[in-house]
mmCIF file of C-alpha atoms and ligand atoms in Angstrom:
data_model
loop_
_atom_site.group_PDB
_atom_site.id
_atom_site.type_symbol
_atom_site.label_atom_id
_atom_site.label_comp_id
_atom_site.label_asym_id
_atom_site.label_seq_id
_atom_site.Cartn_x
_atom_site.Cartn_y
_atom_site.Cartn_z
ATOM 1 C CA MET Q 1 -96.975 99.621 -98.943
ATOM 2 C CA PRO Q 2 -99.172 100.915 -101.815
ATOM 3 C CA VAL Q 3 -97.102 102.256 -104.709
ATOM 4 C CA TRP Q 4 -97.829 104.744 -107.489
ATOM 5 C CA GLY Q 5 -95.536 104.891 -110.504
ATOM 6 C CA THR Q 6 -95.000 106.561 -113.855
ATOM 7 C CA ALA Q 7 -95.786 104.556 -117.014
ATOM 8 C CA ASP Q 8 -92.056 104.178 -117.722
ATOM 9 C CA HIS Q 9 -91.487 102.909 -114.129
ATOM 10 C CA ARG Q 10 -88.787 105.515 -113.568
ATOM 11 C CA HIS Q 11 -90.467 107.274 -110.671
ATOM 12 C CA PHE Q 12 -92.261 105.700 -107.751
ATOM 13 C CA VAL Q 13 -94.190 107.184 -104.860
ATOM 14 C CA LEU Q 14 -94.851 105.040 -101.796
ATOM 15 C CA ILE Q 15 -97.956 106.008 -99.839
ATOM 16 C CA PRO Q 16 -98.340 104.122 -96.550
ATOM 17 C CA ASP Q 17 -101.752 102.763 -95.575
ATOM 18 C CA GLN Q 18 -101.906 105.137 -92.586
ATOM 19 C CA ILE Q 19 -101.699 108.117 -94.944
ATOM 20 C CA LEU Q 20 -104.295 106.663 -97.330
ATOM 21 C CA ALA Q 21 -106.511 106.306 -94.261
ATOM 22 C CA ILE Q 22 -106.007 110.000 -93.432
ATOM 23 C CA PHE Q 23 -106.936 110.948 -97.020
ATOM 24 C CA ASP Q 24 -110.028 108.726 -96.690
ATOM 25 C CA THR Q 25 -111.284 110.716 -93.728
ATOM 26 C CA TYR Q 26 -111.226 113.923 -95.815
ATOM 27 C CA ARG Q 27 -112.824 112.546 -98.999
ATOM 28 C CA GLN Q 28 -115.674 114.897 -99.968
ATOM 29 C CA VAL Q 29 -118.300 112.198 -100.007
ATOM 30 C CA ASP Q 30 -120.933 114.210 -98.152
ATOM 31 C CA PHE Q 31 -122.778 116.813 -100.209
ATOM 32 C CA GLU Q 32 -121.725 119.571 -97.807
ATOM 33 C CA ALA Q 33 -118.141 118.482 -97.183
ATOM 34 C CA LYS Q 34 -115.560 121.187 -97.716
ATOM 35 C CA GLU Q 35 -112.227 120.950 -99.473
ATOM 36 C CA SER Q 36 -109.310 119.949 -97.281
ATOM 37 C CA GLY Q 37 -105.607 119.954 -97.775
ATOM 38 C CA GLY Q 38 -102.145 120.354 -96.391
ATOM 39 C CA ILE Q 39 -98.556 119.639 -97.164
ATOM 40 C CA LEU Q 40 -96.793 116.376 -97.966
ATOM 41 C CA LEU Q 41 -93.637 115.437 -96.089
ATOM 42 C CA GLY Q 42 -91.346 112.486 -96.610
ATOM 43 C CA LYS Q 43 -88.105 111.065 -97.873
ATOM 44 C CA CYS Q 44 -86.551 111.194 -101.341
ATOM 45 C CA ARG Q 45 -84.305 108.351 -102.430
ATOM 46 C CA GLY Q 46 -83.230 109.065 -105.987
ATOM 47 C CA ASP Q 47 -86.311 108.611 -108.167
ATOM 48 C CA HIS Q 48 -88.315 107.089 -105.318
ATOM 49 C CA ILE Q 49 -90.345 109.111 -102.882
ATOM 50 C CA GLU Q 50 -91.730 107.826 -99.621
ATOM 51 C CA LEU Q 51 -94.541 109.839 -98.136
ATOM 52 C CA CYS Q 52 -94.167 109.830 -94.339
ATOM 53 C CA TYR Q 53 -96.458 112.549 -93.039
ATOM 54 C CA VAL Q 54 -99.245 114.810 -94.227
ATOM 55 C CA THR Q 55 -100.577 117.895 -92.468
ATOM 56 C CA ALA Q 56 -104.335 118.211 -92.040
ATOM 57 C CA PRO Q 57 -106.452 121.361 -92.408
ATOM 58 C CA ALA Q 58 -105.682 123.854 -89.651
ATOM 59 C CA MET Q 59 -108.014 126.272 -87.946
ATOM 60 C CA HIS Q 60 -107.127 129.322 -90.043
ATOM 61 C CA ASP Q 61 -107.184 127.645 -93.443
ATOM 62 C CA LYS Q 62 -109.931 128.945 -95.744
ATOM 63 C CA ARG Q 63 -112.223 126.087 -96.685
ATOM 64 C CA ALA Q 64 -115.262 125.904 -98.938
ATOM 65 C CA ARG Q 65 -116.904 123.333 -101.211
ATOM 66 C CA THR Q 66 -114.465 123.971 -104.054
ATOM 67 C CA LEU Q 67 -111.789 126.048 -102.392
ATOM 68 C CA PHE Q 68 -108.911 125.351 -100.100
ATOM 69 C CA THR Q 69 -106.360 128.017 -99.233
ATOM 70 C CA ARG Q 70 -104.000 127.162 -96.483
ATOM 71 C CA GLN Q 71 -102.339 129.605 -94.159
ATOM 72 C CA PRO Q 72 -98.655 128.709 -94.283
ATOM 73 C CA GLN Q 73 -97.625 129.119 -90.669
ATOM 74 C CA ILE Q 74 -98.900 126.005 -88.879
ATOM 75 C CA HIS Q 75 -98.016 123.700 -91.767
ATOM 76 C CA GLN Q 76 -94.522 125.222 -91.906
ATOM 77 C CA GLU Q 77 -94.015 124.712 -88.169
ATOM 78 C CA ILE Q 78 -94.839 121.009 -88.510
ATOM 79 C CA ALA Q 79 -92.503 120.698 -91.511
ATOM 80 C CA ASP Q 80 -89.667 122.379 -89.585
ATOM 81 C CA ARG Q 81 -90.178 120.159 -86.534
ATOM 82 C CA LEU Q 82 -90.153 116.909 -88.559
ATOM 83 C CA TRP Q 83 -87.088 118.063 -90.485
ATOM 84 C CA CYS Q 84 -85.230 118.586 -87.193
ATOM 85 C CA GLU Q 85 -86.456 115.379 -85.563
ATOM 86 C CA SER Q 86 -85.474 113.285 -88.592
ATOM 87 C CA ALA Q 87 -82.046 114.954 -88.908
ATOM 88 C CA GLY Q 88 -83.054 116.425 -92.261
ATOM 89 C CA GLN Q 89 -84.356 113.164 -93.772
ATOM 90 C CA ILE Q 90 -88.011 114.188 -93.837
ATOM 91 C CA THR Q 91 -88.476 117.164 -96.112
ATOM 92 C CA TYR Q 92 -91.245 119.082 -97.844
ATOM 93 C CA LEU Q 93 -92.436 117.084 -100.872
ATOM 94 C CA GLY Q 94 -95.447 119.048 -102.083
ATOM 95 C CA GLU Q 95 -99.134 119.664 -101.496
ATOM 96 C CA TRP Q 96 -102.406 117.763 -101.261
ATOM 97 C CA HIS Q 97 -106.059 118.794 -101.326
ATOM 98 C CA THR Q 98 -109.443 117.228 -101.930
ATOM 99 C CA HIS Q 99 -111.937 117.621 -104.772
ATOM 100 C CA PRO Q 100 -115.673 116.831 -104.749
ATOM 101 C CA GLU Q 101 -115.352 114.553 -107.819
ATOM 102 C CA ALA Q 102 -114.777 110.808 -108.154
ATOM 103 C CA VAL Q 103 -111.680 110.857 -110.349
ATOM 104 C CA PRO Q 104 -110.030 114.202 -109.649
ATOM 105 C CA GLU Q 105 -108.334 116.357 -112.272
ATOM 106 C CA PRO Q 106 -106.290 119.485 -111.512
ATOM 107 C CA SER Q 107 -108.276 122.694 -112.065
ATOM 108 C CA THR Q 108 -106.780 125.697 -113.867
ATOM 109 C CA ILE Q 109 -106.216 127.213 -110.398
ATOM 110 C CA ASP Q 110 -104.403 124.039 -109.299
ATOM 111 C CA VAL Q 111 -102.134 124.202 -112.360
ATOM 112 C CA ALA Q 112 -101.356 127.880 -111.669
ATOM 113 C CA ASN Q 113 -100.729 127.159 -107.961
ATOM 114 C CA SER Q 114 -98.360 124.299 -108.703
ATOM 115 C CA LYS Q 115 -96.387 126.540 -111.082
ATOM 116 C CA ASP Q 116 -96.178 129.230 -108.376
ATOM 117 C CA ILE Q 117 -94.941 126.701 -105.816
ATOM 118 C CA LEU Q 118 -92.339 125.324 -108.247
ATOM 119 C CA LYS Q 119 -91.098 128.880 -108.892
ATOM 120 C CA ARG Q 120 -90.355 129.229 -105.172
ATOM 121 C CA HIS Q 121 -88.099 126.138 -105.274
ATOM 122 C CA PRO Q 122 -84.680 125.653 -106.859
ATOM 123 C CA SER Q 123 -84.806 124.893 -110.585
ATOM 124 C CA GLY Q 124 -84.802 121.153 -111.150
ATOM 125 C CA ALA Q 125 -86.837 120.515 -107.990
ATOM 126 C CA VAL Q 126 -89.496 117.818 -108.397
ATOM 127 C CA LEU Q 127 -92.598 118.238 -106.282
ATOM 128 C CA LEU Q 128 -95.481 115.943 -105.520
ATOM 129 C CA PHE Q 129 -99.094 117.085 -105.927
ATOM 130 C CA ILE Q 130 -101.940 114.845 -104.768
ATOM 131 C CA ILE Q 131 -105.650 115.468 -105.265
ATOM 132 C CA VAL Q 132 -107.983 113.264 -103.227
ATOM 133 C CA GLY Q 133 -111.217 112.539 -105.088
ATOM 134 C CA THR Q 134 -114.217 110.698 -103.705
ATOM 135 C CA SER Q 135 -113.035 107.404 -105.209
ATOM 136 C CA ALA Q 136 -109.543 107.913 -106.668
ATOM 137 C CA LEU Q 137 -106.312 109.799 -106.097
ATOM 138 C CA HIS Q 138 -104.574 112.038 -108.627
ATOM 139 C CA VAL Q 139 -100.824 111.658 -107.993
ATOM 140 C CA GLN Q 140 -98.550 113.938 -109.982
ATOM 141 C CA LEU Q 141 -94.819 114.684 -109.972
ATOM 142 C CA SER Q 142 -93.933 118.047 -111.488
ATOM 143 C CA SER Q 143 -90.831 120.077 -112.139
ATOM 144 C CA SER Q 144 -90.556 123.422 -113.901
ATOM 145 C CA ASP Q 145 -90.345 121.701 -117.293
ATOM 146 C CA SER Q 146 -92.177 118.380 -116.969
ATOM 147 C CA SER Q 147 -95.121 116.766 -115.289
ATOM 148 C CA HIS Q 148 -95.984 113.089 -114.798
ATOM 149 C CA VAL Q 149 -99.267 111.606 -113.624
ATOM 150 C CA LEU Q 150 -98.625 108.381 -111.686
ATOM 151 C CA GLN Q 151 -100.829 105.311 -111.729
ATOM 152 C CA SER Q 152 -101.570 103.027 -108.831
ATOM 153 C CA LEU Q 153 -99.465 99.872 -109.240
ATOM 154 C CA GLU Q 154 -100.433 96.460 -107.969
ATOM 155 C CA PRO Q 155 -98.056 95.335 -105.212
HETATM 156 ZN ZN1 ZN F 201 -108.040 121.577 -106.811
#
């Protein structure tokens, strides 16, 4: 399973091939493709995170070339259902969205959004933020007081 890790190898994120394939289908390769996004769901085992499920853009999400605003309801329903079905093992991990650039970097709006989301979680919570570029992924773990960008590690 493809792995992303911090430089100090203290934190790892496992992203299964099926989920990379889902991200691939939303890459903004076409000139007219709109931004996509959703939430990330999976399992936390200490410093290791395994991504198990991602939600895809829903009908009422606002989508444009460089904008993605999701309406919470449908994504929340999926998160609640998976939490129940997995007896609480699969939880909300964070958010993903696409960018129309090869190697994506968080925008100032993305940074503000991630801070807002962290504020709505207990202090000390670590959340995962993924940006899907046209050729690379930006994988970031953030808490209220620190942020790590993870690199793709060779298996
Ligand atoms: Zn963005």
